[in-house]
Amino acid sequence: MKKFNELNLGVSGDSITQGEQWSFHVYKALNMKSHHNSAVGSSVWYKRSVECGGRVLTTQEYGSPDFAGISAGWEPTEDADELQKRMNNCAVVHIRKFLAEVESGEFPAPDIFVFAYGTNDAAECVGSAEAALEGKSAEDADLFTEAGAMRWCIQTIMEKFPECRVFVMTPIQSGNPAHNDKNRVIIENMSAVCRELSVQMIDCYGGCGICEKFETNGGEGRYLIDGLHPKANGQQLQGKFVAKEIYNNYFSV
């Protein structure tokens, strides 16, 4: 088995993952070789469409001549350019960008890859895991559903990097009980996809130590700064948990 200081870490997710948060603590705790983080705030797993000024704006293909970019924006707006960038802010686009960066030599191929999406996903966009998992090719999956986008993203990483070990993190608990109700629906769907693709799920919701009972709905609590996003001690706590899970469960393939 390789030592962790020989392994490259790739991660992708939303605002709880972007920058130097839990994944940076994993990278440092395991003394890994590199850390390639493609996370963007406000992102979801799946492609989307929105109407604006009589136009329908749909998630674009990364690298296409008219690709508008990616935005982490979330406040209400009628700016069509901004909305197009928001529609592009999903795991499907992030993974195409990640692949392009590896292929260009900007980052090394990952030995371990961790997905960390779901907290921004809408329950009505979950889709059918059974339908998403039909057939051998991920290209037939409905990328406008969470299940279909998950299948495509995970299988794409597994196919592009056959020796890479893939993990999928669940969302953490927030300070809002209604949001956690939604997250449990999301997690059930994510679990079904992970099981059939034979990738390990890391249960941050039920194991990292961040608990709704000690958080507020919109303000600062024990580990969350606003009831949703971890502050420094929460980032470190989540990072320690994920590092432990990877350390205990990693094996080379």
XYZ file of C-alpha atoms in Angstrom:
253
model
C 0.000 0.000 0.000
C 1.244 3.490 -0.820
C 2.049 5.938 1.919
C -0.299 8.920 2.071
C 2.578 11.298 1.361
C 2.703 9.725 -2.105
C -1.016 10.258 -2.774
C -2.792 13.142 -4.529
C -6.147 14.280 -3.144
C -8.934 15.572 -5.384
C -12.151 17.042 -3.988
C -15.244 18.774 -5.311
C -18.297 20.191 -3.589
C -20.076 23.329 -2.431
C -19.367 26.219 -0.042
C -18.653 23.855 2.862
C -15.775 22.434 0.789
C -14.399 25.361 -1.250
C -11.058 26.826 -0.264
C -9.097 25.617 2.764
C -11.815 23.997 4.869
C -12.295 20.302 5.841
C -10.398 18.979 2.798
C -7.360 21.105 3.584
C -7.321 19.619 7.086
C -7.489 16.138 5.522
C -4.605 16.982 3.211
C -2.509 18.252 6.125
C -3.505 15.556 8.635
C -2.617 12.715 6.256
C 0.454 14.545 4.917
C -0.741 14.028 1.363
C 1.262 14.983 -1.721
C -1.214 17.480 -3.226
C -4.684 18.983 -2.798
C -6.792 19.808 -5.899
C -10.069 21.434 -4.811
C -12.667 22.341 -7.458
C -15.520 23.183 -5.057
C -17.709 26.272 -5.617
C -20.221 27.732 -3.174
C -23.978 27.297 -3.803
C -23.431 24.321 -6.122
C -25.639 21.261 -6.594
C -25.051 17.842 -8.161
C -27.274 18.300 -11.221
C -27.766 20.451 -14.306
C -30.541 23.075 -14.217
C -32.596 25.460 -16.331
C -34.178 28.811 -15.438
C -36.315 31.304 -17.346
C -35.139 34.903 -17.526
C -36.501 37.663 -19.742
C -38.206 35.205 -22.064
C -35.061 33.090 -22.403
C -34.375 29.634 -21.007
C -30.897 29.426 -19.528
C -29.572 25.865 -19.229
C -26.326 24.462 -17.839
C -23.658 24.746 -20.521
C -20.910 22.313 -21.439
C -17.600 23.261 -19.849
C -15.136 24.302 -22.516
C -17.751 25.170 -25.125
C -17.075 28.400 -27.073
C -19.984 30.177 -25.385
C -19.273 28.930 -21.845
C -20.147 31.842 -19.555
C -18.219 30.739 -16.481
C -19.325 29.625 -13.008
C -20.831 31.760 -10.250
C -21.386 31.003 -6.565
C -24.106 33.673 -6.404
C -27.336 32.927 -4.575
C -29.147 36.197 -3.892
C -32.147 37.007 -6.151
C -31.237 38.556 -9.503
C -32.675 39.078 -12.987
C -29.234 39.413 -14.592
C -29.237 36.795 -17.357
C -25.437 36.560 -17.517
C -25.225 35.943 -13.787
C -28.035 33.392 -13.888
C -26.304 31.501 -16.695
C -23.171 31.261 -14.565
C -25.275 29.977 -11.669
C -26.833 27.315 -13.880
C -23.273 26.219 -14.677
C -22.485 25.781 -10.978
C -22.996 22.044 -10.605
C -20.947 18.900 -10.070
C -21.209 17.887 -13.734
C -19.468 21.103 -14.810
C -17.009 21.009 -11.897
C -15.880 17.514 -12.869
C -15.379 18.454 -16.528
C -13.288 21.406 -15.324
C -11.343 19.138 -12.946
C -10.580 16.717 -15.786
C -9.436 19.544 -18.050
C -7.069 20.815 -15.354
C -5.564 17.349 -14.908
C -5.267 16.780 -18.662
C -3.512 20.127 -19.097
C -0.943 19.176 -16.451
C -2.039 21.915 -14.051
C -2.795 19.273 -11.387
C -1.810 15.601 -10.994
C -4.220 12.694 -11.421
C -5.967 11.966 -8.120
C -5.282 8.845 -6.071
C -8.191 9.657 -3.762
C -11.238 11.679 -4.818
C -13.958 12.935 -2.457
C -17.340 14.299 -3.555
C -19.112 16.600 -1.065
C -22.410 17.831 -2.510
C -26.061 17.625 -1.526
C -26.734 20.334 1.029
C -28.030 22.741 -1.670
C -29.960 20.096 -3.624
C -33.746 20.323 -3.814
C -35.725 17.260 -2.720
C -37.860 17.479 -5.882
C -34.720 17.092 -8.029
C -33.587 13.799 -6.472
C -34.876 11.610 -9.284
C -34.921 7.825 -9.360
C -31.708 6.088 -8.348
C -32.945 2.916 -10.033
C -33.484 4.730 -13.341
C -30.172 6.585 -13.055
C -28.274 3.331 -12.618
C -29.674 1.512 -15.650
C -27.210 0.227 -18.239
C -23.425 0.212 -18.358
C -22.829 3.732 -19.646
C -23.209 6.825 -17.486
C -23.802 8.909 -20.615
C -27.451 7.826 -20.679
C -28.178 9.102 -17.158
C -30.484 12.104 -16.690
C -28.054 14.802 -15.566
C -30.932 17.070 -14.526
C -31.569 14.792 -11.535
C -29.387 14.332 -8.488
C -29.225 10.553 -8.952
C -28.289 10.816 -12.631
C -25.663 13.496 -12.066
C -24.162 11.528 -9.184
C -23.940 8.415 -11.331
C -22.270 10.337 -14.179
C -19.777 12.187 -11.943
C -18.712 9.192 -9.890
C -18.475 6.788 -12.823
C -16.571 9.366 -14.893
C -13.896 9.756 -12.205
C -13.699 5.968 -11.793
C -13.297 5.464 -15.544
C -10.795 8.287 -16.097
C -8.672 7.275 -13.099
C -9.051 3.494 -12.637
C -6.630 3.375 -9.689
C -8.336 6.232 -7.828
C -10.354 5.449 -4.703
C -13.611 7.430 -4.632
C -15.473 8.525 -1.500
C -18.766 10.433 -1.239
C -19.515 12.583 1.809
C -22.998 13.217 3.102
C -24.065 16.753 4.021
C -23.501 17.744 7.645
C -26.346 18.610 10.007
C -27.418 22.248 10.000
C -29.131 24.263 12.720
C -32.431 24.108 10.804
C -34.542 20.972 11.501
C -36.489 21.393 8.233
C -33.247 21.552 6.250
C -32.089 18.385 7.994
C -35.358 16.659 7.070
C -34.570 17.442 3.435
C -30.974 16.307 3.858
C -32.091 12.898 5.078
C -34.067 12.434 1.849
C -30.979 13.485 -0.118
C -28.753 11.116 1.845
C -31.065 8.152 1.246
C -30.825 8.774 -2.489
C -27.061 9.286 -2.372
C -26.662 6.048 -0.441
C -28.522 4.060 -3.098
C -26.295 5.404 -5.873
C -23.087 4.834 -3.891
C -24.050 1.279 -2.988
C -24.678 0.277 -6.597
C -21.474 1.958 -7.804
C -19.551 0.301 -4.945
C -18.064 3.518 -3.597
C -17.848 4.322 0.086
C -20.054 6.942 1.683
C -18.592 8.963 4.552
C -21.419 9.719 6.990
C -20.661 13.279 8.081
C -24.338 13.806 8.904
C -24.318 11.086 11.555
C -20.684 10.878 12.602
C -18.573 14.020 12.369
C -19.793 15.583 15.626
C -21.719 18.561 14.223
C -25.239 18.300 15.665
C -28.374 20.401 15.120
C -29.070 20.473 18.884
C -26.049 22.709 19.480
C -26.527 24.990 16.478
C -28.873 27.884 15.795
C -31.122 28.434 12.787
C -29.286 31.354 11.204
C -26.800 32.425 13.867
C -23.590 31.230 15.449
C -23.525 27.962 17.362
C -20.970 25.490 18.629
C -19.439 24.614 15.233
C -21.450 26.575 12.625
C -21.104 30.294 12.022
C -24.592 30.801 10.576
C -26.446 27.540 11.174
C -25.070 26.041 7.941
C -21.370 26.762 7.314
C -18.685 25.481 9.692
C -16.492 28.024 11.427
C -12.819 27.208 12.043
C -13.421 24.638 14.791
C -16.163 22.969 12.720
C -13.931 22.775 9.659
C -11.212 21.156 11.746
C -13.666 18.728 13.369
C -15.111 17.655 10.023
C -11.617 17.370 8.549
C -10.429 15.144 11.385
C -13.431 12.859 10.919
C -12.970 12.562 7.144
C -9.211 12.022 7.544
C -9.914 9.202 9.998
C -12.415 7.593 7.627
C -10.015 7.765 4.692
C -7.084 6.533 6.776
C -9.064 3.556 8.094
C -10.685 2.627 4.782
C -8.221 3.501 2.030
C -6.733 0.703 -0.015
C -5.005 0.938 -3.365
C -6.802 -0.572 -6.354
